[in-house]
Short mmCIF file of C-alpha atoms in Angstrom, two decimals:
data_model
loop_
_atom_site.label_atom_id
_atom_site.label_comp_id
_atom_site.label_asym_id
_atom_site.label_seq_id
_atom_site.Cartn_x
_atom_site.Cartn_y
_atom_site.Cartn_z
CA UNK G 1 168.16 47.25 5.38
CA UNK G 2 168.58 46.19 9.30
CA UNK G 3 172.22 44.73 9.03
CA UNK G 4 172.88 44.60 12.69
CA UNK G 5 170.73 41.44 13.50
CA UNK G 6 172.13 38.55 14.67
CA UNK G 7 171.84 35.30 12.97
CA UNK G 8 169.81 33.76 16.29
CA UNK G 9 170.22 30.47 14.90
CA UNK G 10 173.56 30.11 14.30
CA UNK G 11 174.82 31.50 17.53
CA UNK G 12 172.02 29.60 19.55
CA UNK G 13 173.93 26.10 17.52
CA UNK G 14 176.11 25.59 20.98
CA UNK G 15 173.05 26.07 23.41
CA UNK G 16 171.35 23.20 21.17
CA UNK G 17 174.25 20.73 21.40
CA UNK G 18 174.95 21.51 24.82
CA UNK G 19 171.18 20.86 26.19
CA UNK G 20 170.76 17.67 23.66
CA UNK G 21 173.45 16.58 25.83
CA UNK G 22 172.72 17.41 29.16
CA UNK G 23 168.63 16.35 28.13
CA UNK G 24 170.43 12.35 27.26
CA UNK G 25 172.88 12.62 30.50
CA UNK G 26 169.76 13.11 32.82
CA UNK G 27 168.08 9.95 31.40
CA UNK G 28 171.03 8.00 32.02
CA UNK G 29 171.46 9.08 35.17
CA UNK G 30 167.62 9.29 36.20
CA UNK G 31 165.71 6.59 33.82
CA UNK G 32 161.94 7.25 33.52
CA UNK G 33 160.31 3.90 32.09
CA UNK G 34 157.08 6.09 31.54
CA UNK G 35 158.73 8.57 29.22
CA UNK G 36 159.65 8.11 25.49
CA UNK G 37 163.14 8.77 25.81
CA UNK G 38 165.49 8.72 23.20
CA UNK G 39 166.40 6.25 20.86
CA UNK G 40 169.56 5.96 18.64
CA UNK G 41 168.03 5.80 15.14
CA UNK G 42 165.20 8.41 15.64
CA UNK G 43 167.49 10.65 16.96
CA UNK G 44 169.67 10.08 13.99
CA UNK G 45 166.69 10.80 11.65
CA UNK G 46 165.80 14.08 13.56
CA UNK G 47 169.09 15.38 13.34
CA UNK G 48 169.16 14.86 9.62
CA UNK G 49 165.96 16.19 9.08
CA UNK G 50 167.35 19.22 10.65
CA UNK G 51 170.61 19.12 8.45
CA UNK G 52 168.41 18.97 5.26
CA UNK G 53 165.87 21.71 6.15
CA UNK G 54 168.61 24.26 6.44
CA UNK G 55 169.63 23.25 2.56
CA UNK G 56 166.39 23.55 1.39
CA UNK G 57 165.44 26.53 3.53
CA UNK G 58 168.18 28.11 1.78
CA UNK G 59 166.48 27.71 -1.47
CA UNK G 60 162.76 28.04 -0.94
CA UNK G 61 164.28 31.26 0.22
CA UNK G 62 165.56 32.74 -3.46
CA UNK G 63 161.73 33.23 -4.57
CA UNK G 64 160.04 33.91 -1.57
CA UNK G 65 162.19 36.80 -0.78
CA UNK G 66 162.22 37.99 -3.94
CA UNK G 67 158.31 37.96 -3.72
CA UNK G 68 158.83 39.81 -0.06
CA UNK G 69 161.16 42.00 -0.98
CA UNK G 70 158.87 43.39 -4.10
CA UNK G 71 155.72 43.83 -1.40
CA UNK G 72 157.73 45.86 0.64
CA UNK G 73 158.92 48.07 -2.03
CA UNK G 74 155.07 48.70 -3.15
CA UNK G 75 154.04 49.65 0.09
CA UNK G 76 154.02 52.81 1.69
CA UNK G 77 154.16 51.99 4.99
CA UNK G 78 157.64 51.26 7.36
CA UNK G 79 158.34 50.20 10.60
CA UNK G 80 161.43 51.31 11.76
CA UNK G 81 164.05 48.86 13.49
CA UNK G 82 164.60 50.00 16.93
CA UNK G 83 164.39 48.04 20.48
CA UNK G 84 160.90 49.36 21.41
CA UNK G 85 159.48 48.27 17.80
CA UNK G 86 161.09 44.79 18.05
CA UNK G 87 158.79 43.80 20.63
CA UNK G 88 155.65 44.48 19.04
CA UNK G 89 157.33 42.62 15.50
CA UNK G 90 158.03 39.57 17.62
CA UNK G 91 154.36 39.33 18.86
CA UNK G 92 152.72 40.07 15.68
CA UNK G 93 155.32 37.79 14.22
CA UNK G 94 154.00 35.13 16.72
CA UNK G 95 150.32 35.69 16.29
CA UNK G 96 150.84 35.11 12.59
CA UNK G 97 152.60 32.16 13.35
CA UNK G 98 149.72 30.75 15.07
CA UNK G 99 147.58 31.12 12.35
CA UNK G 100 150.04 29.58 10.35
CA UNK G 101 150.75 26.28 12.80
CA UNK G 102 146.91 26.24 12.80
CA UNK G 103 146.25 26.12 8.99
CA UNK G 104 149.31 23.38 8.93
CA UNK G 105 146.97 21.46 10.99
CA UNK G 106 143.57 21.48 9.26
CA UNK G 107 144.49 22.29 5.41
CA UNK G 108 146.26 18.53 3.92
CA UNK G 109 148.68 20.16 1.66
CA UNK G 110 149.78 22.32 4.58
CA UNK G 111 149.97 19.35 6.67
CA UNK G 112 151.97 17.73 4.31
CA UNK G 113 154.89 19.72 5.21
CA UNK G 114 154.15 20.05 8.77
CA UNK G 115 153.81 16.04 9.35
CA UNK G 116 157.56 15.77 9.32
CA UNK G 117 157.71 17.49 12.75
CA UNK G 118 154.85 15.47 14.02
CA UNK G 119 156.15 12.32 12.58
CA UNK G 120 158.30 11.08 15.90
CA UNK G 121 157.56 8.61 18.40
CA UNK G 122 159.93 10.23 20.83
CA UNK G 123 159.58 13.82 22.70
CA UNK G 124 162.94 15.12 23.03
CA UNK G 125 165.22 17.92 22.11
CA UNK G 126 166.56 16.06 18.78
CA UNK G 127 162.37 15.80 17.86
CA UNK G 128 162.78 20.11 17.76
CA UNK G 129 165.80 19.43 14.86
CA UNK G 130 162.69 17.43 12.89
CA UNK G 131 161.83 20.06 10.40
CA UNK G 132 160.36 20.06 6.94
CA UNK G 133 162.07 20.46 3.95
CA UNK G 134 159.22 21.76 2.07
CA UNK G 135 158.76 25.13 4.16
CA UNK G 136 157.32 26.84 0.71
CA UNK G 137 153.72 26.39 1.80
CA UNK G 138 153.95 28.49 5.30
CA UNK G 139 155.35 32.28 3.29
CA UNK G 140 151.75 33.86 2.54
CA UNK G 141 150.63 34.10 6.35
CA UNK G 142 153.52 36.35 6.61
CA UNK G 143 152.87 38.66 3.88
CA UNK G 144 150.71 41.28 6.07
CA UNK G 145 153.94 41.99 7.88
CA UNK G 146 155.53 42.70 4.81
CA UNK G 147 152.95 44.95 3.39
CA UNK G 148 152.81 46.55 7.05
CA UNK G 149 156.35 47.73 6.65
CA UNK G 150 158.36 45.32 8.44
CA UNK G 151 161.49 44.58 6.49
CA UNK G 152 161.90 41.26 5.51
CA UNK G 153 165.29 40.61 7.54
CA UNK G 154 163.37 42.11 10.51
CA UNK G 155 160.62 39.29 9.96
CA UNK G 156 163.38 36.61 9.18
CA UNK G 157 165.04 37.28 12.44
CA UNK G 158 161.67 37.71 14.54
CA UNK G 159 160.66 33.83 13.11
CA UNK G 160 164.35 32.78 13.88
CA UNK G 161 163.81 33.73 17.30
CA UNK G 162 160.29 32.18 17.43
CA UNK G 163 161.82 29.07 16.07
CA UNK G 164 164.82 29.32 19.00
CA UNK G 165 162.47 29.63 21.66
CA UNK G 166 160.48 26.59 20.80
CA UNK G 167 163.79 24.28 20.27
CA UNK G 168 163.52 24.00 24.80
CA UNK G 169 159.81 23.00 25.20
CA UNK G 170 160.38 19.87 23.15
CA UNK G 171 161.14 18.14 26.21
CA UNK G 172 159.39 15.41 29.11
CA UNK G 173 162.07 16.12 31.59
CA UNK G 174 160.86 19.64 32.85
CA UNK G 175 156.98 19.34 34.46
CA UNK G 176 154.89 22.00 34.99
CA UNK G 177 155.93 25.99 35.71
CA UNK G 178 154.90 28.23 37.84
CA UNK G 179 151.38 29.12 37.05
CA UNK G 180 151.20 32.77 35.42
CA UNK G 181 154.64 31.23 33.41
CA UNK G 182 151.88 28.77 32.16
CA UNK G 183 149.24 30.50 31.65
CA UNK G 184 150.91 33.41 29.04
CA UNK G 185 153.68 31.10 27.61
CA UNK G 186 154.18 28.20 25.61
CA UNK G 187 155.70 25.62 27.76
CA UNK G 188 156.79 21.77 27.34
CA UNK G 189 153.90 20.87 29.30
CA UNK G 190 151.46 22.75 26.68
CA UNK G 191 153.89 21.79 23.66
CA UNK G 192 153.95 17.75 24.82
CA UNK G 193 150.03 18.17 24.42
CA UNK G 194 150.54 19.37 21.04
CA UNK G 195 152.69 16.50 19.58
CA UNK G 196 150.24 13.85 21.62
CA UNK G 197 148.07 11.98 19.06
CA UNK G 198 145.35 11.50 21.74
CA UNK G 199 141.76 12.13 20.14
CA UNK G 200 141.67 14.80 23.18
CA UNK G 201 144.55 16.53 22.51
CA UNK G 202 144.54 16.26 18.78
CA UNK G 203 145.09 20.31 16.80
CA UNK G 204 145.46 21.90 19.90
CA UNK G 205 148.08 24.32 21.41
CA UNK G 206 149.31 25.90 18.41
CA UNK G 207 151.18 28.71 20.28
CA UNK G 208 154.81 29.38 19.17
CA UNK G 209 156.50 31.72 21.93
CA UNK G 210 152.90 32.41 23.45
CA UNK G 211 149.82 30.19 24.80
CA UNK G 212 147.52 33.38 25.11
CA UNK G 213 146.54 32.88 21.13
CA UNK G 214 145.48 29.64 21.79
CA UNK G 215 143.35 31.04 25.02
CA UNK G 216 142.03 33.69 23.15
CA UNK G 217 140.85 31.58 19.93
CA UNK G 218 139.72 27.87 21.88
CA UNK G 219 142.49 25.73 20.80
CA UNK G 220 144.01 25.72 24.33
CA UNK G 221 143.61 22.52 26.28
CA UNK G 222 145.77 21.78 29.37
CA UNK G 223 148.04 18.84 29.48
CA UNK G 224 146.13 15.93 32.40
CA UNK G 225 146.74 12.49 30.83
CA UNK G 226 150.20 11.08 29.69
CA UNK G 227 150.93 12.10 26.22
CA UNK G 228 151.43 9.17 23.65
CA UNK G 229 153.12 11.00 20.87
CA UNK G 230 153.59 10.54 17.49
CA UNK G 231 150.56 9.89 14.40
CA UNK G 232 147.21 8.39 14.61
CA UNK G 233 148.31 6.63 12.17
CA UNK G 234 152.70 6.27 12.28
CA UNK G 235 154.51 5.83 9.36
CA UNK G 236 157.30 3.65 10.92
CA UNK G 237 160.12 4.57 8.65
CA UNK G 238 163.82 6.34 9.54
CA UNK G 239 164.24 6.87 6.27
CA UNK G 240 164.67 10.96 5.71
CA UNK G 241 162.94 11.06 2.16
CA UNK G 242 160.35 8.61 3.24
CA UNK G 243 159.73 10.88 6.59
CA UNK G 244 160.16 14.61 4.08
CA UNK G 245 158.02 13.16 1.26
CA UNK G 246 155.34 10.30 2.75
CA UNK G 247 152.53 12.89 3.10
CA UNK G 248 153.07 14.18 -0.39
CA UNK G 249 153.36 11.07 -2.21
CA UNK G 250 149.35 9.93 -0.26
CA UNK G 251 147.67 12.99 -1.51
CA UNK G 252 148.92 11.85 -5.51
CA UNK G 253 147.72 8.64 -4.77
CA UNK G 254 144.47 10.11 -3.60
CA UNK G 255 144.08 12.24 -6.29
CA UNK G 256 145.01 9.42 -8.53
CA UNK G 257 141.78 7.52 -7.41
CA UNK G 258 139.97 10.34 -7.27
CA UNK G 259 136.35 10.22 -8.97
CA UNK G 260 135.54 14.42 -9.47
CA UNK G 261 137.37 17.87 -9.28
CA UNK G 262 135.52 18.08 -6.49
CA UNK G 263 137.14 15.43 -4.50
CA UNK G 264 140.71 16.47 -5.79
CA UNK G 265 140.06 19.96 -4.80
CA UNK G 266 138.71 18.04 -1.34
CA UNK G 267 141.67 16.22 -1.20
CA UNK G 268 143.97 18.98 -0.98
CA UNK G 269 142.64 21.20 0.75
CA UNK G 270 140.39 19.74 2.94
CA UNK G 271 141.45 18.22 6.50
CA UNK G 272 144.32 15.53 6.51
CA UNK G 273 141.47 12.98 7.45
CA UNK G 274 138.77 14.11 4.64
CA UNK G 275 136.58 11.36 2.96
CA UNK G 276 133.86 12.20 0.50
CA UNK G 277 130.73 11.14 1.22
CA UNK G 278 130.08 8.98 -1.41
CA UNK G 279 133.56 7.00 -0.30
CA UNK G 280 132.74 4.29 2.50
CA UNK G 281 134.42 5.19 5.56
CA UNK G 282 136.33 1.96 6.71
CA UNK G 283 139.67 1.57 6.39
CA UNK G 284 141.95 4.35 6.18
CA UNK G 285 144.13 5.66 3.18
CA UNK G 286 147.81 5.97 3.48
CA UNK G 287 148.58 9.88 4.84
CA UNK G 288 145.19 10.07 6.88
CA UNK G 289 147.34 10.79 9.63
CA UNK G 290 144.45 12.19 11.58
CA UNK G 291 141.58 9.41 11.21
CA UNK G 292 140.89 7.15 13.61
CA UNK G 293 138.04 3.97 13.18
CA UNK G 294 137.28 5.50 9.59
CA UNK G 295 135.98 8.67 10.88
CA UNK G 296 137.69 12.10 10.50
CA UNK G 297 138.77 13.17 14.02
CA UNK G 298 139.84 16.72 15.05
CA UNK G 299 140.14 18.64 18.53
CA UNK G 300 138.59 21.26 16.94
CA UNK G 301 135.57 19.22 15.93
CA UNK G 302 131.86 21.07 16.75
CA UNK G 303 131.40 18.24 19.47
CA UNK G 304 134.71 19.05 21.89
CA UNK G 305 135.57 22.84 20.77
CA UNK G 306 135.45 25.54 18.41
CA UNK G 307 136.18 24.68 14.04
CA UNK G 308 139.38 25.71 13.03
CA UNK G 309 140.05 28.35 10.34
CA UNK G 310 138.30 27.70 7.01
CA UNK G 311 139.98 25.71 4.38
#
C-alpha cells in the first residue's frame, strides 16, 4: 500500500486560510461594485458546508473503500507508485473526473449532491469550501481506475490534488491568463463560466485540473459576458441542511406526485429540469434548478452544442 503520500489537503489547510484572506483584503482595499464579493453569512454557510463534508466524507468512505479495496484485489492488473506513473494517474484521474462533473450536471439524483456547490450567489474562495455532504453518488466513475490497478490511496490522493487545484480558480479577482495557460488549463475565467446560471453558459466547462476535456468533448465555451452566478432558480436559504438536503427533499416530492414508474424513473434520472410530456409546462417545481420559462434548458441542448452523456 503507497504509505508515503501526503495528505494534500491537510497540508494545503494554511494556503486556503491564507488566500481567503488576502482574496477579502484586496476587496477592501480595491472595491469592485460589478463583482459579487463576499458577504458575511454566505461565507459563513460555505465554510460550514466545508466543515460538514469532511465528517461525512469520512463515512461515505467506510463502504466505498471497502467496495474499492475488494476490486483491486480481483484484478490482475497494478500500476506501480513511482513519480513517472503519478502523472499519467493524475490525468486519467482528471478525465474521469470530467465525466463525473458532467453526469452531476445532467443526471437529477447526481445533481442533487452537486447543487450544494452551485448553490451560492457569491464567486469567491469560501464558494470552493461549499461541498456536498452526500459525495456517495460520484464513487462508480472511479472504479475503472481501480480495476486498472491503481491503488485506492493512489486514486484518493490523485482526487485530493484535483480537488486542491480547483480551491484557486474560484475566484473574480484574477482575469484572464496568458493564452496557451488558457487554452490547456482550467482557469477562474473558464471556472466563473461554469458556476454562471446564464442560459449560455449553463453545463459547460466541466474540467477539473484541465480545460482540454471540455475542448475535446464540446462542453467548452469561453467566458465573454459577466457571469451572474448562482441557480436558475436560487434557493435563498443559509441554512446548511436546507442548502445539503433541498435538492433531495424536491425529487420525493416529485415522485410523490408522480402519475407512472415511468415518470419516477424520469424523475431521477432524467435532467434536473425534466417534465413529462403529459405534465403542462408552466410553472416550475421546487429543485428544477435548471428550467427557465417552463422549458428544460441545457448548454448542451441539440440547438447550441453537443447532448451530454446519456442518462
Amino acid at each position: 500500500m503507497p504509505s508515503n503520500l501526503p495528505d494534500v489537503v491537510l497540508w494545503s489547510v494554511p494556503a486556503f486560510v491564507l488566500l481567503t484572506v488576502v482574496e477579502m483584503v484586496s476587496y477592501r482595499l480595491h472595491p469592485d461594485e460589478k463583482a459579487a464579493g463576499y458577504a458575511a453569512k454566505d461565507a459563513a454557510t460555505s465554510i460550514t458546508m466545508g466543515l460538514g463534508s469532511l465528517v461525512f466524507d469520512a463515512l461515505w468512505k467506510i463502504p466505498i473503500v471497502a467496495v474499492y479495496a475488494a476490486v483491486y484485489e480481483l484484478t490482475p492488473l497494478r500500476v506501480p507508485l513511482h513519480w513517472w506513473t503519478l502523472v499519467p494517474m493524475l490525468l486519467a484521474q482528471d478525465f474521469c473526473y470530467y465525466w463525473s462533473h458532467r453526469g452531476r450536471h445532467v443526471i437529477r439524483i447526481l445533481w442533487a449532491c452537486h447543487v450544494v456547490h452551485h448553490s451560492s450567489r457569491k464567486f469567491n474562495l469560501t464558494t470552493a469550501l461549499r461541498q456536498p455532504w452526500t459525495t456517495w453518488t460520484i464513487w462508480p466513475f472511479y472504479l475503472p481506475l481501480i480495476a486498472l490497478g491503481v491503488h485506492p490511496a493512489a486514486l484518493a490522493f490523485c482526487s485530493s490534488a484535483n480537488l486542491v487545484y480547483q480551491f484557486w480558480i474560484h475566484t473574480e479577482r484574477i482575469g484572464k491568463l496568458p493564452r496557451p495557460v488558457e487554452f490547456v488549463f482550467n482557469t477562474p475565467s473558464h471556472h466563473r463560466v461554469h458556476h454562471a446560471s446564464q442560459g449560455s453558459y449553463l453545463d459547460r466547462n466541466f474540467g477539473g485540473i484541465l480545460i482540454v476535456w471540455d475542448r475535446l468533448f464540446g462542453s467548452f465555451v469561453p467566458e465573454t459576458d459577466r457571469c451572474v452566478f448562482g441557480l436558475t432558480k436560487n434557493i435563498d436559504t443559509y441554512n446548511p441542511l436546507r442548502v445539503a438536503t433541498h435538492e433531495y427533499v424536491a425529487i420525493a416530492r416529485d415522485l410523490r406526485r408522480a402519475r407512472s414508474w415511468r415518470e419516477r424513473g424520469g424523475r431521477i434520472f432524467r435532467g434536473p429540469g425534466w417534465q413529462p410530456a403529459d405534465r403542462p409546462q408552466g410553472g416550475r417545481q421546487l429543485g428544477d434548478d435548471r428550467l427557465r420559462g417552463g422549458e428544460p434548458v441545457s448548454a448542451l441542448s441539440p440547438s447550441s452544442g453537443p447532448a451530454g452523456p446519456p442518462a
